[in-house]
GROMACS .gro file of C-alpha atoms in nm:
model
  455
    1UNK     CA    1   0.573   3.375  -4.119
    2UNK     CA    2   0.455   3.501  -3.738
    3UNK     CA    3   0.629   3.343  -3.457
    4UNK     CA    4   0.923   3.355  -3.711
    5UNK     CA    5   0.884   3.745  -3.722
    6UNK     CA    6   0.860   3.763  -3.335
    7UNK     CA    7   1.145   3.531  -3.280
    8UNK     CA    8   1.373   3.740  -3.515
    9UNK     CA    9   1.299   4.080  -3.286
   10UNK     CA   10   1.355   3.868  -2.989
   11UNK     CA   11   1.656   3.825  -3.065
   12UNK     CA   12   1.719   4.199  -3.175
   13UNK     CA   13   1.591   4.350  -2.861
   14UNK     CA   14   1.809   4.487  -2.605
   15UNK     CA   15   1.832   4.797  -2.343
   16UNK     CA   16   2.027   5.075  -2.623
   17UNK     CA   17   1.802   5.390  -2.793
   18UNK     CA   18   1.833   5.404  -3.109
   19UNK     CA   19   1.686   5.766  -3.152
   20UNK     CA   20   1.781   6.000  -2.883
   21UNK     CA   21   1.612   6.180  -2.713
   22UNK     CA   22   1.325   6.021  -2.787
   23UNK     CA   23   1.302   5.702  -2.684
   24UNK     CA   24   1.407   5.822  -2.355
   25UNK     CA   25   1.155   6.032  -2.348
   26UNK     CA   26   0.874   5.784  -2.390
   27UNK     CA   27   0.932   5.595  -2.128
   28UNK     CA   28   0.967   5.896  -1.873
   29UNK     CA   29   0.603   6.009  -2.000
   30UNK     CA   30   0.542   5.649  -1.990
   31UNK     CA   31   0.649   5.566  -1.644
   32UNK     CA   32   0.519   5.930  -1.528
   33UNK     CA   33   0.136   5.808  -1.668
   34UNK     CA   34   0.222   5.515  -1.523
   35UNK     CA   35   0.242   5.610  -1.133
   36UNK     CA   36  -0.076   5.840  -1.216
   37UNK     CA   37   0.137   6.198  -1.254
   38UNK     CA   38   0.006   6.251  -1.608
   39UNK     CA   39   0.236   6.370  -1.920
   40UNK     CA   40   0.550   6.534  -1.660
   41UNK     CA   41   0.958   6.482  -1.672
   42UNK     CA   42   1.054   6.527  -1.375
   43UNK     CA   43   1.367   6.304  -1.405
   44UNK     CA   44   1.485   6.711  -1.433
   45UNK     CA   45   1.613   6.975  -1.147
   46UNK     CA   46   1.265   7.135  -1.236
   47UNK     CA   47   0.913   6.888  -1.340
   48UNK     CA   48   0.857   6.986  -1.704
   49UNK     CA   49   0.484   6.899  -1.784
   50UNK     CA   50   0.535   7.007  -2.130
   51UNK     CA   51   0.558   6.729  -2.435
   52UNK     CA   52   0.730   6.765  -2.745
   53UNK     CA   53   0.623   6.446  -2.916
   54UNK     CA   54   0.273   6.328  -3.073
   55UNK     CA   55   0.127   6.190  -2.665
   56UNK     CA   56  -0.037   5.822  -2.722
   57UNK     CA   57   0.294   5.599  -2.733
   58UNK     CA   58   0.353   5.730  -2.442
   59UNK     CA   59  -0.039   5.595  -2.276
   60UNK     CA   60  -0.003   5.267  -2.449
   61UNK     CA   61   0.327   5.175  -2.262
   62UNK     CA   62   0.185   5.281  -1.959
   63UNK     CA   63   0.016   4.970  -1.810
   64UNK     CA   64   0.394   4.786  -1.927
   65UNK     CA   65   0.551   5.043  -1.671
   66UNK     CA   66   0.304   5.019  -1.458
   67UNK     CA   67   0.498   4.681  -1.371
   68UNK     CA   68   0.857   4.701  -1.514
   69UNK     CA   69   0.912   5.132  -1.433
   70UNK     CA   70   1.167   5.270  -1.680
   71UNK     CA   71   1.275   4.950  -1.810
   72UNK     CA   72   1.350   4.947  -2.219
   73UNK     CA   73   1.357   4.606  -2.277
   74UNK     CA   74   0.979   4.484  -2.170
   75UNK     CA   75   0.885   4.817  -2.392
   76UNK     CA   76   1.045   4.636  -2.651
   77UNK     CA   77   0.916   4.376  -2.633
   78UNK     CA   78   0.576   4.544  -2.633
   79UNK     CA   79   0.622   4.714  -2.916
   80UNK     CA   80   0.726   4.422  -3.127
   81UNK     CA   81   0.338   4.315  -3.029
   82UNK     CA   82   0.274   4.637  -3.236
   83UNK     CA   83   0.452   4.478  -3.486
   84UNK     CA   84   0.293   4.155  -3.487
   85UNK     CA   85  -0.028   4.325  -3.484
   86UNK     CA   86   0.078   4.506  -3.798
   87UNK     CA   87   0.199   4.246  -4.032
   88UNK     CA   88  -0.140   3.967  -3.888
   89UNK     CA   89  -0.337   4.317  -4.088
   90UNK     CA   90  -0.161   4.316  -4.326
   91UNK     CA   91  -0.214   3.947  -4.381
   92UNK     CA   92  -0.620   4.004  -4.364
   93UNK     CA   93  -0.623   4.280  -4.574
   94UNK     CA   94  -0.431   4.119  -4.881
   95UNK     CA   95  -0.590   3.746  -4.830
   96UNK     CA   96  -0.959   4.022  -4.881
   97UNK     CA   97  -0.834   4.195  -5.202
   98UNK     CA   98  -0.580   3.890  -5.378
   99UNK     CA   99  -0.652   3.523  -5.193
  100UNK     CA  100  -0.415   3.322  -4.949
  101UNK     CA  101  -0.061   3.288  -5.085
  102UNK     CA  102  -0.069   3.687  -5.178
  103UNK     CA  103  -0.174   3.708  -4.872
  104UNK     CA  104   0.167   3.565  -4.736
  105UNK     CA  105   0.388   3.664  -4.975
  106UNK     CA  106   0.299   3.987  -4.842
  107UNK     CA  107   0.319   3.909  -4.462
  108UNK     CA  108   0.668   3.762  -4.602
  109UNK     CA  109   0.839   4.086  -4.767
  110UNK     CA  110   0.713   4.261  -4.414
  111UNK     CA  111   0.790   4.039  -4.101
  112UNK     CA  112   1.179   4.022  -4.258
  113UNK     CA  113   1.195   4.342  -4.341
  114UNK     CA  114   1.514   4.485  -4.167
  115UNK     CA  115   1.388   4.775  -4.176
  116UNK     CA  116   1.033   4.682  -4.064
  117UNK     CA  117   1.217   4.442  -3.749
  118UNK     CA  118   1.475   4.762  -3.645
  119UNK     CA  119   1.157   5.001  -3.555
  120UNK     CA  120   0.929   4.748  -3.374
  121UNK     CA  121   1.181   4.658  -3.143
  122UNK     CA  122   1.243   4.980  -3.008
  123UNK     CA  123   1.105   5.245  -2.765
  124UNK     CA  124   0.918   5.439  -3.112
  125UNK     CA  125   0.584   5.485  -3.211
  126UNK     CA  126   0.623   5.360  -3.553
  127UNK     CA  127   0.489   5.021  -3.574
  128UNK     CA  128   0.122   5.104  -3.364
  129UNK     CA  129   0.120   5.384  -3.643
  130UNK     CA  130   0.151   5.107  -3.896
  131UNK     CA  131  -0.118   4.862  -3.730
  132UNK     CA  132  -0.346   5.197  -3.644
  133UNK     CA  133  -0.271   5.292  -4.062
  134UNK     CA  134  -0.326   4.916  -4.158
  135UNK     CA  135  -0.643   4.847  -3.914
  136UNK     CA  136  -0.874   5.214  -4.099
  137UNK     CA  137  -0.766   5.077  -4.434
  138UNK     CA  138  -0.838   4.715  -4.389
  139UNK     CA  139  -1.201   4.834  -4.240
  140UNK     CA  140  -1.260   5.027  -4.569
  141UNK     CA  141  -1.124   4.776  -4.785
  142UNK     CA  142  -1.440   4.532  -4.589
  143UNK     CA  143  -1.711   4.782  -4.643
  144UNK     CA  144  -1.611   4.921  -5.038
  145UNK     CA  145  -1.649   4.512  -5.084
  146UNK     CA  146  -1.985   4.525  -4.902
  147UNK     CA  147  -2.133   4.890  -4.957
  148UNK     CA  148  -2.176   5.032  -4.579
  149UNK     CA  149  -2.009   4.969  -4.257
  150UNK     CA  150  -2.116   4.754  -4.023
  151UNK     CA  151  -2.152   4.916  -3.655
  152UNK     CA  152  -1.839   4.688  -3.479
  153UNK     CA  153  -1.649   4.842  -3.814
  154UNK     CA  154  -1.754   5.158  -3.768
  155UNK     CA  155  -1.713   5.251  -3.406
  156UNK     CA  156  -1.327   5.090  -3.431
  157UNK     CA  157  -1.296   5.301  -3.785
  158UNK     CA  158  -1.417   5.627  -3.549
  159UNK     CA  159  -1.162   5.556  -3.264
  160UNK     CA  160  -0.883   5.467  -3.529
  161UNK     CA  161  -0.946   5.784  -3.626
  162UNK     CA  162  -0.951   5.979  -3.407
  163UNK     CA  163  -0.621   5.859  -3.181
  164UNK     CA  164  -0.437   5.798  -3.486
  165UNK     CA  165  -0.288   6.214  -3.526
  166UNK     CA  166  -0.212   6.170  -3.119
  167UNK     CA  167   0.042   5.856  -3.223
  168UNK     CA  168   0.200   6.038  -3.512
  169UNK     CA  169   0.136   6.409  -3.672
  170UNK     CA  170   0.126   6.260  -3.979
  171UNK     CA  171  -0.209   6.027  -3.835
  172UNK     CA  172  -0.406   6.380  -3.915
  173UNK     CA  173  -0.341   6.341  -4.306
  174UNK     CA  174  -0.545   5.971  -4.245
  175UNK     CA  175  -0.822   6.114  -4.096
  176UNK     CA  176  -0.825   6.372  -4.407
  177UNK     CA  177  -0.824   6.048  -4.605
  178UNK     CA  178  -1.042   5.896  -4.409
  179UNK     CA  179  -1.270   6.182  -4.403
  180UNK     CA  180  -1.266   6.189  -4.771
  181UNK     CA  181  -1.379   5.815  -4.855
  182UNK     CA  182  -1.637   5.876  -4.661
  183UNK     CA  183  -1.827   6.167  -4.822
  184UNK     CA  184  -1.914   6.046  -5.120
  185UNK     CA  185  -2.151   5.757  -4.951
  186UNK     CA  186  -2.194   5.917  -4.603
  187UNK     CA  187  -2.131   6.198  -4.517
  188UNK     CA  188  -2.278   6.187  -4.146
  189UNK     CA  189  -1.992   5.959  -4.117
  190UNK     CA  190  -1.713   6.220  -4.343
  191UNK     CA  191  -1.825   6.478  -4.075
  192UNK     CA  192  -1.781   6.226  -3.748
  193UNK     CA  193  -1.442   6.101  -3.872
  194UNK     CA  194  -1.318   6.536  -3.867
  195UNK     CA  195  -1.476   6.615  -3.548
  196UNK     CA  196  -1.338   6.378  -3.352
  197UNK     CA  197  -0.995   6.372  -3.519
  198UNK     CA  198  -1.061   6.726  -3.484
  199UNK     CA  199  -1.183   6.714  -3.055
  200UNK     CA  200  -0.834   6.521  -2.955
  201UNK     CA  201  -0.593   6.721  -3.180
  202UNK     CA  202  -0.754   7.029  -3.013
  203UNK     CA  203  -0.805   6.918  -2.662
  204UNK     CA  204  -0.414   6.813  -2.695
  205UNK     CA  205  -0.353   7.118  -2.819
  206UNK     CA  206  -0.564   7.336  -2.596
  207UNK     CA  207  -0.370   7.139  -2.285
  208UNK     CA  208   0.021   7.082  -2.434
  209UNK     CA  209   0.092   7.451  -2.581
  210UNK     CA  210  -0.211   7.704  -2.429
  211UNK     CA  211  -0.270   7.524  -2.042
  212UNK     CA  212   0.145   7.413  -1.994
  213UNK     CA  213   0.318   7.649  -2.297
  214UNK     CA  214   0.658   7.577  -2.401
  215UNK     CA  215   0.945   7.643  -2.215
  216UNK     CA  216   1.174   7.913  -2.265
  217UNK     CA  217   1.390   7.798  -2.523
  218UNK     CA  218   1.203   7.569  -2.644
  219UNK     CA  219   1.186   7.506  -3.024
  220UNK     CA  220   0.796   7.448  -2.984
  221UNK     CA  221   0.671   7.104  -3.124
  222UNK     CA  222   0.670   6.837  -3.345
  223UNK     CA  223   0.423   7.052  -3.559
  224UNK     CA  224   0.575   7.464  -3.457
  225UNK     CA  225   0.947   7.274  -3.682
  226UNK     CA  226   0.710   7.284  -3.994
  227UNK     CA  227   0.714   7.705  -3.978
  228UNK     CA  228   1.064   7.783  -3.929
  229UNK     CA  229   1.321   7.857  -4.105
  230UNK     CA  230   1.614   7.534  -4.160
  231UNK     CA  231   1.771   7.583  -4.597
  232UNK     CA  232   1.634   7.896  -4.563
  233UNK     CA  233   1.734   8.215  -4.470
  234UNK     CA  234   1.561   8.396  -4.229
  235UNK     CA  235   1.438   8.681  -4.455
  236UNK     CA  236   1.297   8.458  -4.655
  237UNK     CA  237   0.962   8.379  -4.739
  238UNK     CA  238   0.799   8.022  -4.594
  239UNK     CA  239   0.628   7.945  -4.860
  240UNK     CA  240   1.046   7.929  -4.996
  241UNK     CA  241   1.147   7.769  -4.725
  242UNK     CA  242   0.891   7.516  -4.697
  243UNK     CA  243   0.944   7.517  -5.107
  244UNK     CA  244   1.294   7.463  -5.095
  245UNK     CA  245   1.281   7.196  -4.833
  246UNK     CA  246   1.051   6.967  -4.973
  247UNK     CA  247   1.252   6.946  -5.334
  248UNK     CA  248   1.584   6.891  -5.047
  249UNK     CA  249   1.412   6.555  -4.886
  250UNK     CA  250   1.174   6.455  -5.198
  251UNK     CA  251   1.535   6.412  -5.412
  252UNK     CA  252   1.614   6.189  -5.108
  253UNK     CA  253   1.373   5.969  -5.002
  254UNK     CA  254   1.290   5.901  -5.368
  255UNK     CA  255   1.649   5.681  -5.326
  256UNK     CA  256   1.554   5.549  -4.966
  257UNK     CA  257   1.179   5.374  -5.115
  258UNK     CA  258   1.365   5.127  -5.307
  259UNK     CA  259   1.643   5.080  -5.053
  260UNK     CA  260   1.382   5.098  -4.722
  261UNK     CA  261   1.162   4.813  -4.935
  262UNK     CA  262   1.451   4.636  -5.064
  263UNK     CA  263   1.764   4.671  -4.924
  264UNK     CA  264   1.634   4.911  -4.566
  265UNK     CA  265   1.959   4.856  -4.426
  266UNK     CA  266   2.181   5.035  -4.699
  267UNK     CA  267   2.085   5.333  -4.561
  268UNK     CA  268   2.387   5.521  -4.366
  269UNK     CA  269   2.215   5.600  -4.074
  270UNK     CA  270   2.114   5.169  -4.044
  271UNK     CA  271   2.468   5.113  -4.132
  272UNK     CA  272   2.539   5.256  -3.812
  273UNK     CA  273   2.312   4.852  -3.713
  274UNK     CA  274   2.616   4.609  -3.874
  275UNK     CA  275   2.960   4.498  -3.804
  276UNK     CA  276   3.040   4.582  -4.169
  277UNK     CA  277   2.861   4.626  -4.496
  278UNK     CA  278   2.688   4.355  -4.662
  279UNK     CA  279   2.843   4.301  -5.050
  280UNK     CA  280   2.572   4.305  -5.239
  281UNK     CA  281   2.638   4.332  -5.593
  282UNK     CA  282   2.570   4.677  -5.725
  283UNK     CA  283   2.385   4.509  -6.032
  284UNK     CA  284   2.148   4.286  -5.830
  285UNK     CA  285   2.100   4.509  -5.634
  286UNK     CA  286   1.950   4.797  -5.874
  287UNK     CA  287   1.785   4.483  -6.095
  288UNK     CA  288   1.535   4.418  -5.789
  289UNK     CA  289   1.492   4.846  -5.706
  290UNK     CA  290   1.398   4.891  -6.104
  291UNK     CA  291   1.202   4.568  -6.201
  292UNK     CA  292   1.016   4.562  -5.832
  293UNK     CA  293   0.966   4.914  -5.833
  294UNK     CA  294   0.810   4.931  -6.235
  295UNK     CA  295   0.522   4.645  -6.081
  296UNK     CA  296   0.480   4.898  -5.756
  297UNK     CA  297   0.383   5.217  -6.035
  298UNK     CA  298   0.220   4.957  -6.247
  299UNK     CA  299   0.019   4.867  -5.966
  300UNK     CA  300  -0.080   5.177  -5.864
  301UNK     CA  301  -0.205   5.335  -6.223
  302UNK     CA  302  -0.462   5.067  -6.181
  303UNK     CA  303  -0.541   5.120  -5.888
  304UNK     CA  304  -0.660   5.497  -6.020
  305UNK     CA  305  -0.800   5.342  -6.311
  306UNK     CA  306  -1.023   5.131  -6.147
  307UNK     CA  307  -1.288   5.367  -6.107
  308UNK     CA  308  -1.412   5.254  -5.756
  309UNK     CA  309  -1.299   5.425  -5.414
  310UNK     CA  310  -1.047   5.104  -5.347
  311UNK     CA  311  -0.789   5.419  -5.434
  312UNK     CA  312  -0.773   5.534  -5.088
  313UNK     CA  313  -0.427   5.374  -5.039
  314UNK     CA  314  -0.305   5.574  -5.299
  315UNK     CA  315  -0.445   5.883  -5.169
  316UNK     CA  316  -0.312   5.745  -4.853
  317UNK     CA  317   0.062   5.683  -4.895
  318UNK     CA  318   0.088   6.046  -5.069
  319UNK     CA  319  -0.011   6.187  -4.780
  320UNK     CA  320   0.178   6.089  -4.639
  321UNK     CA  321   0.469   6.096  -4.859
  322UNK     CA  322   0.363   6.451  -4.844
  323UNK     CA  323   0.414   6.536  -4.497
  324UNK     CA  324   0.725   6.361  -4.446
  325UNK     CA  325   0.858   6.552  -4.734
  326UNK     CA  326   0.760   6.924  -4.551
  327UNK     CA  327   0.889   6.808  -4.165
  328UNK     CA  328   1.230   6.968  -4.181
  329UNK     CA  329   1.399   6.712  -3.972
  330UNK     CA  330   1.483   6.389  -4.264
  331UNK     CA  331   1.442   6.041  -4.125
  332UNK     CA  332   1.397   5.712  -4.313
  333UNK     CA  333   1.115   5.555  -4.057
  334UNK     CA  334   1.001   5.876  -4.144
  335UNK     CA  335   0.879   5.644  -4.520
  336UNK     CA  336   0.825   5.394  -4.256
  337UNK     CA  337   0.339   5.375  -4.295
  338UNK     CA  338   0.459   5.388  -4.702
  339UNK     CA  339   0.619   4.976  -4.691
  340UNK     CA  340   0.286   4.825  -4.626
  341UNK     CA  341   0.117   5.043  -4.901
  342UNK     CA  342   0.428   4.937  -5.154
  343UNK     CA  343   0.405   4.597  -5.080
  344UNK     CA  344  -0.005   4.639  -5.157
  345UNK     CA  345   0.068   4.814  -5.490
  346UNK     CA  346   0.346   4.526  -5.614
  347UNK     CA  347   0.137   4.238  -5.562
  348UNK     CA  348  -0.182   4.476  -5.690
  349UNK     CA  349   0.024   4.482  -6.040
  350UNK     CA  350   0.155   4.077  -5.955
  351UNK     CA  351  -0.220   3.966  -5.985
  352UNK     CA  352  -0.262   4.224  -6.283
  353UNK     CA  353  -0.011   4.054  -6.484
  354UNK     CA  354  -0.002   3.695  -6.334
  355UNK     CA  355  -0.349   3.649  -6.378
  356UNK     CA  356  -0.295   3.640  -6.753
  357UNK     CA  357  -0.181   3.339  -6.770
  358UNK     CA  358  -0.228   3.159  -6.463
  359UNK     CA  359   0.079   3.263  -6.149
  360UNK     CA  360  -0.054   3.481  -5.951
  361UNK     CA  361  -0.009   3.322  -5.697
  362UNK     CA  362   0.336   3.232  -5.796
  363UNK     CA  363   0.493   3.587  -5.977
  364UNK     CA  364   0.380   3.733  -5.564
  365UNK     CA  365   0.578   3.426  -5.380
  366UNK     CA  366   0.865   3.484  -5.698
  367UNK     CA  367   0.878   3.873  -5.603
  368UNK     CA  368   0.931   3.767  -5.224
  369UNK     CA  369   1.195   3.592  -5.289
  370UNK     CA  370   1.341   3.877  -5.492
  371UNK     CA  371   1.275   4.098  -5.180
  372UNK     CA  372   1.362   3.887  -4.901
  373UNK     CA  373   1.635   3.656  -4.998
  374UNK     CA  374   1.907   3.920  -4.989
  375UNK     CA  375   1.786   4.103  -4.698
  376UNK     CA  376   1.855   3.756  -4.493
  377UNK     CA  377   2.230   3.887  -4.462
  378UNK     CA  378   2.129   4.151  -4.271
  379UNK     CA  379   1.932   4.016  -4.070
  380UNK     CA  380   2.166   3.763  -3.976
  381UNK     CA  381   2.453   4.058  -3.899
  382UNK     CA  382   2.135   4.187  -3.698
  383UNK     CA  383   2.109   3.992  -3.470
  384UNK     CA  384   2.449   3.805  -3.438
  385UNK     CA  385   2.631   4.161  -3.334
  386UNK     CA  386   2.338   4.210  -3.067
  387UNK     CA  387   2.375   3.881  -2.887
  388UNK     CA  388   2.746   3.906  -2.898
  389UNK     CA  389   2.664   4.237  -2.720
  390UNK     CA  390   2.361   4.123  -2.510
  391UNK     CA  391   2.594   3.840  -2.351
  392UNK     CA  392   2.866   4.096  -2.329
  393UNK     CA  393   2.915   4.513  -2.406
  394UNK     CA  394   3.233   4.517  -2.300
  395UNK     CA  395   3.422   4.287  -2.449
  396UNK     CA  396   3.241   4.355  -2.801
  397UNK     CA  397   3.430   4.682  -2.786
  398UNK     CA  398   3.741   4.632  -2.663
  399UNK     CA  399   3.677   4.372  -2.953
  400UNK     CA  400   3.500   4.602  -3.244
  401UNK     CA  401   3.729   4.936  -3.111
  402UNK     CA  402   3.966   5.120  -3.359
  403UNK     CA  403   3.747   5.008  -3.685
  404UNK     CA  404   3.564   5.288  -3.895
  405UNK     CA  405   3.235   5.074  -3.927
  406UNK     CA  406   3.261   5.015  -3.547
  407UNK     CA  407   2.841   5.074  -3.460
  408UNK     CA  408   2.886   5.347  -3.208
  409UNK     CA  409   2.489   5.226  -3.135
  410UNK     CA  410   2.675   4.968  -2.912
  411UNK     CA  411   2.870   5.209  -2.730
  412UNK     CA  412   2.641   5.343  -2.496
  413UNK     CA  413   2.605   4.989  -2.286
  414UNK     CA  414   2.295   5.142  -2.044
  415UNK     CA  415   2.267   4.869  -1.819
  416UNK     CA  416   2.630   4.891  -1.773
  417UNK     CA  417   2.596   5.262  -1.645
  418UNK     CA  418   2.379   5.226  -1.404
  419UNK     CA  419   2.537   4.943  -1.230
  420UNK     CA  420   2.834   5.205  -1.200
  421UNK     CA  421   2.633   5.488  -1.068
  422UNK     CA  422   2.443   5.275  -0.793
  423UNK     CA  423   2.807   5.227  -0.666
  424UNK     CA  424   3.018   5.498  -0.758
  425UNK     CA  425   2.745   5.794  -0.741
  426UNK     CA  426   2.534   5.978  -0.423
  427UNK     CA  427   2.187   5.984  -0.477
  428UNK     CA  428   2.134   6.380  -0.492
  429UNK     CA  429   2.396   6.393  -0.730
  430UNK     CA  430   2.275   6.582  -1.041
  431UNK     CA  431   2.420   6.526  -1.356
  432UNK     CA  432   2.474   6.736  -1.692
  433UNK     CA  433   2.453   6.567  -2.006
  434UNK     CA  434   2.356   6.556  -2.410
  435UNK     CA  435   2.210   6.192  -2.425
  436UNK     CA  436   1.923   6.142  -2.267
  437UNK     CA  437   1.892   5.844  -2.212
  438UNK     CA  438   2.106   5.890  -1.854
  439UNK     CA  439   1.792   6.010  -1.736
  440UNK     CA  440   1.621   5.674  -1.814
  441UNK     CA  441   1.928   5.489  -1.592
  442UNK     CA  442   2.009   5.716  -1.358
  443UNK     CA  443   1.787   5.580  -1.073
  444UNK     CA  444   1.628   5.853  -0.976
  445UNK     CA  445   1.876   6.109  -0.951
  446UNK     CA  446   1.800   6.468  -1.128
  447UNK     CA  447   1.947   6.520  -1.502
  448UNK     CA  448   1.980   6.840  -1.669
  449UNK     CA  449   1.966   6.787  -2.023
  450UNK     CA  450   2.226   6.956  -2.249
  451UNK     CA  451   2.061   7.095  -2.541
  452UNK     CA  452   2.083   7.442  -2.752
  453UNK     CA  453   1.793   7.536  -2.639
  454UNK     CA  454   1.965   7.571  -2.245
  455UNK     CA  455   2.009   7.877  -2.128
   0.00000   0.00000   0.00000
């Protein structure tokens, strides 16, 4: 399964950027760290040291950019390895909980999930975040079985919970949940987790917001967006804004959760990766979502009623969902960390039901088939279209131009643009663009980013 996941991911890698300007910024900061300049965006006419995103992912990719500066493909290969680590950690966790067959079924669900493959092959922090999350949950599950943390487990857990909030801001809630789980049996360890996490977040806040500070016109970091008005007027209270925003996001995310788990490329955002929609009958689609969704709810109920501290995944999943609901930007990728947890809840239910008939493993593999098989056409479409792009971006554009379903993701061949600029533009040219990706391929030319915050 791991080798097939790597092969599928490798066939999906290209020089494009699904998310703008996030991926380009990560590449620029990673290259700066690799050069020993710290977090610095020197691609603009005026250098900028302020970092709007969580800072750990650029540090993780810096060793790759030391060898391959400002190159998306090597970084995507490296990120794919983080996706592989997440897949292996999920298998180990499920093996610990349910045994080999159910663990294999869960690995199939994650490894052949088109959404997870997409996030593992982009310059994004989702795959490392999922790996960090599964690492801490696996360690906690092992320690619950033995009643204590070994010394290597403890130091690994402490390091992971201290850093996960620097990988994505939502990681802070994971650190709090782990401390909450440790509190009844070892308050010193719980306090250590909270203290180390607070020190890391506080040190970064001191560097980024106080010592450097947001530039004029900038909305500030991602966390600052939570308290700004997006769905209500400026005269409304912050509480009203947050409540209305949460209601709007939850109503959308509830639908996305089923689609992300079982048919993850059927949302409007990820349809941009396919040449045309994959036609799966609505009856089949909704039947699978309803049946497996009901089983997941049953798995959550069984976990909560177990009376053990094994309900930690439920608390973590709920906290991550609330964090996504409160954030003003609505994006299906914020739900990506919930996918492995949903797989765990599904297998919890199937194990309970199957135990009564002696077919727990068989039911788990049947569920894996229900999840994986309908997604194979989407995976095939991803690989096919990506192969055509890598073979000839211009030929792909000419063959699909004019179609309403043309995926704009493939209309920005940055490799070709780099070659064109090297031939036609002077080295001292200053460019202005709303596409941050241009700075990645500008060959050292200064690029002014046009956005609403620019005076």
